[in-house]
Amino acid sequence: MAKILMANDKGIAEAVDALVAGKIVAIPTETVYGLAADARNEEAVAQIYEAKGRPSFNPLISHMASFEMAMQYAEYDERAALLAQHFWPGPLTLVLKRKKDANIAGNVTAGLDTVAVRVPAHQAARQLIKLCGFPLAAPSANKSGTLSPTTPQHVQNNMGADIPFILASGKCKCGVESTIIDVTGDTAVILRPGTITQEEVESLIGPVD
Ligand code: AMP
Ligand code: MG
């Protein structure tokens, strides 16, 4: 059983300590519960893949406290800036070129020269990332191939035996994964549909695939 931490100042502080120490923590976001680790720490990130039984070629989203923090790790153009300005914090993930000197573990991006970044809107998640001061790599907090969790109890039932902590903050607002857009090419591509629709994206940056 994972230890449940309430998402108040005390619980968030304990989650920060665990993440700084290289442990993994299930965290609330507005989409689904995520399984988080310090995105700079290869060994911490490896524990995510292990606990989930996730294939190592499937890269993870890095969760950031702000646009400014995200841009320390990724190159951006006008389209990315527009999308970020409009939808962040919120359920939109941008796939961008990774900065050459970006301090992100190789197993977060599965060795790619791109990086997937998002600023979550969930208040406890943002507070947590801000206090950590580093990005959190986080896929959904469930065993690979099973349903994404939207409550702490889902996480406990699905993988509580394999993780040390769950930061609990009730039911997720969206209940659906973030929309993922690749803006590294001439035409932006929606890699995964989600809460934010193609129409909303196109109204900002024109036609996408
Ligand atoms: P999940 O963590 O299960 O919500 O899935 C994250 C998804 O983001 C992955 O399955 C990839 O499709 C996508 N992704 C993450 N990083 C990258 C990247 N650098 N390039 C392309 N797609 C990515
Ligand atoms: Mg998932």
Short mmCIF file of C-alpha atoms and ligand atoms in Angstrom, two decimals:
data_model
loop_
_atom_site.label_atom_id
_atom_site.label_comp_id
_atom_site.label_asym_id
_atom_site.label_seq_id
_atom_site.Cartn_x
_atom_site.Cartn_y
_atom_site.Cartn_z
CA MET A 1 0.00 0.00 0.00
CA ALA A 2 1.21 3.47 -0.87
CA LYS A 3 1.20 6.11 1.85
CA ILE A 4 -1.52 8.70 1.23
CA LEU A 5 -0.42 12.33 1.61
CA MET A 6 -3.14 14.98 1.73
CA ALA A 7 -2.53 17.80 -0.77
CA ASN A 8 -2.11 20.50 1.90
CA ASP A 9 1.13 22.36 2.70
CA LYS A 10 2.38 19.51 4.91
CA GLY A 11 1.57 16.74 2.42
CA ILE A 12 3.00 18.69 -0.49
CA ALA A 13 6.20 19.32 1.51
CA GLU A 14 6.53 15.58 2.14
CA ALA A 15 5.99 14.89 -1.58
CA VAL A 16 8.71 17.44 -2.43
CA ASP A 17 11.14 15.71 -0.04
CA ALA A 18 10.42 12.33 -1.66
CA LEU A 19 10.88 13.70 -5.20
CA VAL A 20 14.11 15.50 -4.25
CA ALA A 21 15.34 12.19 -2.78
CA GLY A 22 14.76 10.48 -6.16
CA LYS A 23 11.54 8.67 -5.23
CA ILE A 24 8.37 8.45 -7.32
CA VAL A 25 5.08 9.98 -6.18
CA ALA A 26 1.57 9.74 -7.68
CA ILE A 27 0.24 13.28 -8.04
CA PRO A 28 -3.09 14.89 -8.92
CA THR A 29 -3.49 16.94 -12.10
CA GLU A 30 -6.62 18.32 -13.75
CA THR A 31 -6.51 15.51 -16.37
CA VAL A 32 -5.69 12.26 -14.53
CA TYR A 33 -3.39 11.20 -11.66
CA GLY A 34 0.22 11.11 -12.80
CA LEU A 35 3.20 9.09 -11.56
CA ALA A 36 5.93 11.68 -11.09
CA ALA A 37 9.72 11.72 -10.78
CA ASP A 38 12.48 14.34 -11.05
CA ALA A 39 12.83 14.63 -14.85
CA ARG A 40 16.58 15.27 -14.48
CA ASN A 41 17.20 12.06 -12.56
CA GLU A 42 17.59 8.98 -14.80
CA GLU A 43 17.32 6.49 -11.92
CA ALA A 44 14.19 8.13 -10.52
CA VAL A 45 12.58 8.12 -13.98
CA ALA A 46 13.53 4.45 -14.45
CA GLN A 47 11.35 3.64 -11.43
CA ILE A 48 8.32 5.06 -13.29
CA TYR A 49 8.85 2.67 -16.22
CA GLU A 50 9.40 -0.20 -13.82
CA ALA A 51 6.33 0.45 -11.63
CA LYS A 52 4.08 0.89 -14.68
CA GLY A 53 5.57 -1.93 -16.76
CA ARG A 54 5.89 0.69 -19.50
CA PRO A 55 8.02 -0.01 -22.59
CA SER A 56 11.16 2.15 -22.51
CA PHE A 57 10.60 3.53 -26.04
CA ASN A 58 7.41 5.38 -24.98
CA PRO A 59 8.53 8.87 -23.86
CA LEU A 60 7.08 10.83 -20.91
CA ILE A 61 5.60 14.31 -20.59
CA SER A 62 7.60 16.79 -18.48
CA HIS A 63 5.39 18.90 -16.23
CA MET A 64 6.48 22.48 -15.66
CA ALA A 65 5.50 25.24 -13.22
CA SER A 66 5.39 27.95 -15.91
CA PHE A 67 6.05 28.83 -19.54
CA GLU A 68 9.40 30.32 -18.48
CA MET A 69 10.43 27.06 -16.82
CA ALA A 70 9.37 25.04 -19.90
CA MET A 71 11.45 27.25 -22.19
CA GLN A 72 14.61 26.48 -20.23
CA TYR A 73 14.31 22.99 -21.70
CA ALA A 74 12.62 23.49 -25.10
CA GLU A 75 13.01 25.68 -28.18
CA TYR A 76 9.83 27.48 -29.12
CA ASP A 77 8.47 29.38 -32.10
CA GLU A 78 5.52 31.72 -32.57
CA ARG A 79 2.97 28.87 -32.77
CA ALA A 80 4.19 27.28 -29.56
CA ALA A 81 4.15 30.63 -27.77
CA LEU A 82 0.58 31.32 -28.95
CA LEU A 83 -0.66 27.90 -27.85
CA ALA A 84 1.10 28.12 -24.51
CA GLN A 85 -0.17 31.63 -23.87
CA HIS A 86 -3.73 30.57 -24.62
CA PHE A 87 -3.94 27.11 -23.05
CA TRP A 88 -1.41 27.08 -20.19
CA PRO A 89 -1.86 26.33 -17.43
CA GLY A 90 -4.10 23.57 -18.77
CA PRO A 91 -4.52 20.21 -20.53
CA LEU A 92 -2.32 20.88 -23.58
CA THR A 93 1.03 19.15 -24.16
CA LEU A 94 3.47 20.61 -26.68
CA VAL A 95 6.13 18.49 -28.37
CA LEU A 96 9.04 20.86 -29.05
CA LYS A 97 12.72 20.65 -29.99
CA ARG A 98 14.73 19.90 -26.92
CA LYS A 99 17.36 22.50 -26.06
CA LYS A 100 20.86 21.08 -26.59
CA ASP A 101 21.95 21.78 -23.02
CA ALA A 102 18.57 20.81 -21.48
CA ASN A 103 19.01 19.01 -18.18
CA ILE A 104 16.44 16.26 -18.85
CA ALA A 105 17.24 12.56 -18.39
CA GLY A 106 17.55 10.58 -21.63
CA ASN A 107 14.90 8.08 -20.57
CA VAL A 108 12.27 10.86 -20.25
CA THR A 109 12.42 11.54 -24.00
CA ALA A 110 13.32 7.95 -24.94
CA GLY A 111 16.45 9.34 -26.57
CA LEU A 112 14.56 11.68 -28.94
CA ASP A 113 15.76 15.23 -29.71
CA THR A 114 12.28 16.50 -28.84
CA VAL A 115 10.62 17.01 -25.48
CA ALA A 116 6.93 16.98 -24.49
CA VAL A 117 6.06 19.77 -22.03
CA ARG A 118 2.95 20.89 -20.21
CA VAL A 119 2.04 23.33 -17.42
CA PRO A 120 -0.79 21.71 -15.45
CA ALA A 121 -3.60 23.87 -14.08
CA HIS A 122 -4.12 21.83 -10.92
CA GLN A 123 -3.17 24.03 -7.98
CA ALA A 124 -1.44 21.38 -5.86
CA ALA A 125 0.50 20.11 -8.89
CA ARG A 126 1.77 23.60 -9.69
CA GLN A 127 2.70 24.30 -6.09
CA LEU A 128 4.55 20.98 -5.98
CA ILE A 129 6.56 21.67 -9.16
CA LYS A 130 7.32 25.22 -8.07
CA LEU A 131 8.65 24.02 -4.71
CA CYS A 132 10.70 21.28 -6.37
CA GLY A 133 12.21 23.77 -8.79
CA PHE A 134 12.68 21.05 -11.42
CA PRO A 135 10.33 19.49 -14.00
CA LEU A 136 8.40 16.37 -13.12
CA ALA A 137 8.26 13.58 -15.69
CA ALA A 138 4.86 11.92 -15.32
CA PRO A 139 2.74 9.48 -17.29
CA SER A 140 -0.62 8.35 -15.90
CA ALA A 141 -0.38 6.56 -12.53
CA ASN A 142 -1.56 3.13 -13.67
CA LYS A 143 -0.09 -0.12 -14.97
CA SER A 144 0.56 0.09 -18.70
CA GLY A 145 -2.52 -0.95 -20.66
CA THR A 146 -5.02 -0.28 -17.85
CA LEU A 147 -7.44 2.64 -17.40
CA SER A 148 -6.05 6.03 -16.35
CA PRO A 149 -6.84 6.87 -12.70
CA THR A 150 -8.98 9.87 -11.76
CA THR A 151 -9.09 9.31 -7.98
CA PRO A 152 -6.45 8.44 -5.35
CA GLN A 153 -8.34 5.19 -4.71
CA HIS A 154 -7.94 4.16 -8.37
CA VAL A 155 -4.19 4.65 -8.01
CA GLN A 156 -4.07 2.72 -4.74
CA ASN A 157 -6.06 -0.19 -6.22
CA ASN A 158 -4.11 -0.28 -9.48
CA MET A 159 -0.50 0.14 -8.32
CA GLY A 160 -0.42 0.99 -4.60
CA ALA A 161 1.75 -2.06 -3.96
CA ASP A 162 4.48 -0.73 -6.28
CA ILE A 163 4.78 2.95 -5.31
CA PRO A 164 5.65 4.66 -2.01
CA PHE A 165 3.35 7.75 -2.05
CA ILE A 166 0.08 9.14 -3.40
CA LEU A 167 -0.56 12.87 -3.07
CA ALA A 168 -4.35 12.88 -2.78
CA SER A 169 -6.63 15.67 -3.93
CA GLY A 170 -9.96 14.05 -4.79
CA LYS A 171 -11.34 13.52 -8.27
CA CYS A 172 -9.67 15.00 -11.37
CA LYS A 173 -11.66 17.75 -13.09
CA CYS A 174 -11.16 16.70 -16.74
CA GLY A 175 -10.83 12.94 -16.39
CA VAL A 176 -9.33 12.81 -19.89
CA GLU A 177 -5.63 12.99 -20.90
CA SER A 178 -4.05 16.16 -22.26
CA THR A 179 -4.21 16.93 -25.98
CA ILE A 180 -0.71 16.44 -27.46
CA ILE A 181 0.45 18.65 -30.35
CA ASP A 182 3.75 18.26 -32.17
CA VAL A 183 4.88 21.69 -33.32
CA THR A 184 8.37 20.72 -34.48
CA GLY A 185 7.43 20.52 -38.19
CA ASP A 186 6.01 23.00 -40.73
CA THR A 187 2.49 21.73 -40.06
CA ALA A 188 1.48 21.08 -36.46
CA VAL A 189 0.23 17.55 -35.80
CA ILE A 190 -2.20 16.39 -33.12
CA LEU A 191 -0.56 13.24 -31.74
CA ARG A 192 -3.29 12.50 -29.21
CA PRO A 193 -6.81 13.95 -28.99
CA GLY A 194 -7.87 15.17 -25.55
CA THR A 195 -9.81 17.81 -23.67
CA ILE A 196 -8.75 20.63 -26.02
CA THR A 197 -10.24 20.16 -29.51
CA GLN A 198 -8.65 20.44 -32.97
CA GLU A 199 -10.99 23.38 -33.71
CA GLU A 200 -9.76 25.30 -30.67
CA VAL A 201 -6.16 24.73 -31.76
CA GLU A 202 -6.82 25.65 -35.41
CA SER A 203 -8.54 28.89 -34.43
CA LEU A 204 -5.19 29.98 -33.02
CA ILE A 205 -2.53 28.60 -35.36
CA GLY A 206 -4.38 27.54 -38.55
CA PRO A 207 -4.74 24.06 -40.07
CA VAL A 208 -3.20 21.10 -38.21
CA ASP A 209 -2.94 17.42 -39.16
P1 AMP B 1 1.25 9.23 -21.37
O1 AMP B 1 2.42 9.55 -20.51
O2 AMP B 1 0.84 7.80 -21.33
O3 AMP B 1 0.12 10.20 -21.15
O4 AMP B 1 1.74 9.43 -22.86
C1 AMP B 1 2.61 10.42 -23.21
C2 AMP B 1 2.68 10.42 -24.69
O5 AMP B 1 3.32 11.62 -25.08
C3 AMP B 1 3.54 9.33 -25.30
O6 AMP B 1 2.83 8.17 -25.53
C4 AMP B 1 4.00 9.95 -26.59
O7 AMP B 1 3.08 9.65 -27.62
C5 AMP B 1 3.93 11.44 -26.31
N1 AMP B 1 5.27 12.00 -26.22
C6 AMP B 1 5.97 12.25 -25.10
N2 AMP B 1 7.17 12.78 -25.41
C7 AMP B 1 7.23 12.85 -26.74
C8 AMP B 1 8.20 13.29 -27.66
N3 AMP B 1 9.39 13.77 -27.25
N4 AMP B 1 7.93 13.22 -28.95
C9 AMP B 1 6.73 12.74 -29.36
N5 AMP B 1 5.77 12.30 -28.55
C10 AMP B 1 6.00 12.35 -27.25
MG MG B 2 -1.46 6.52 -19.77
#
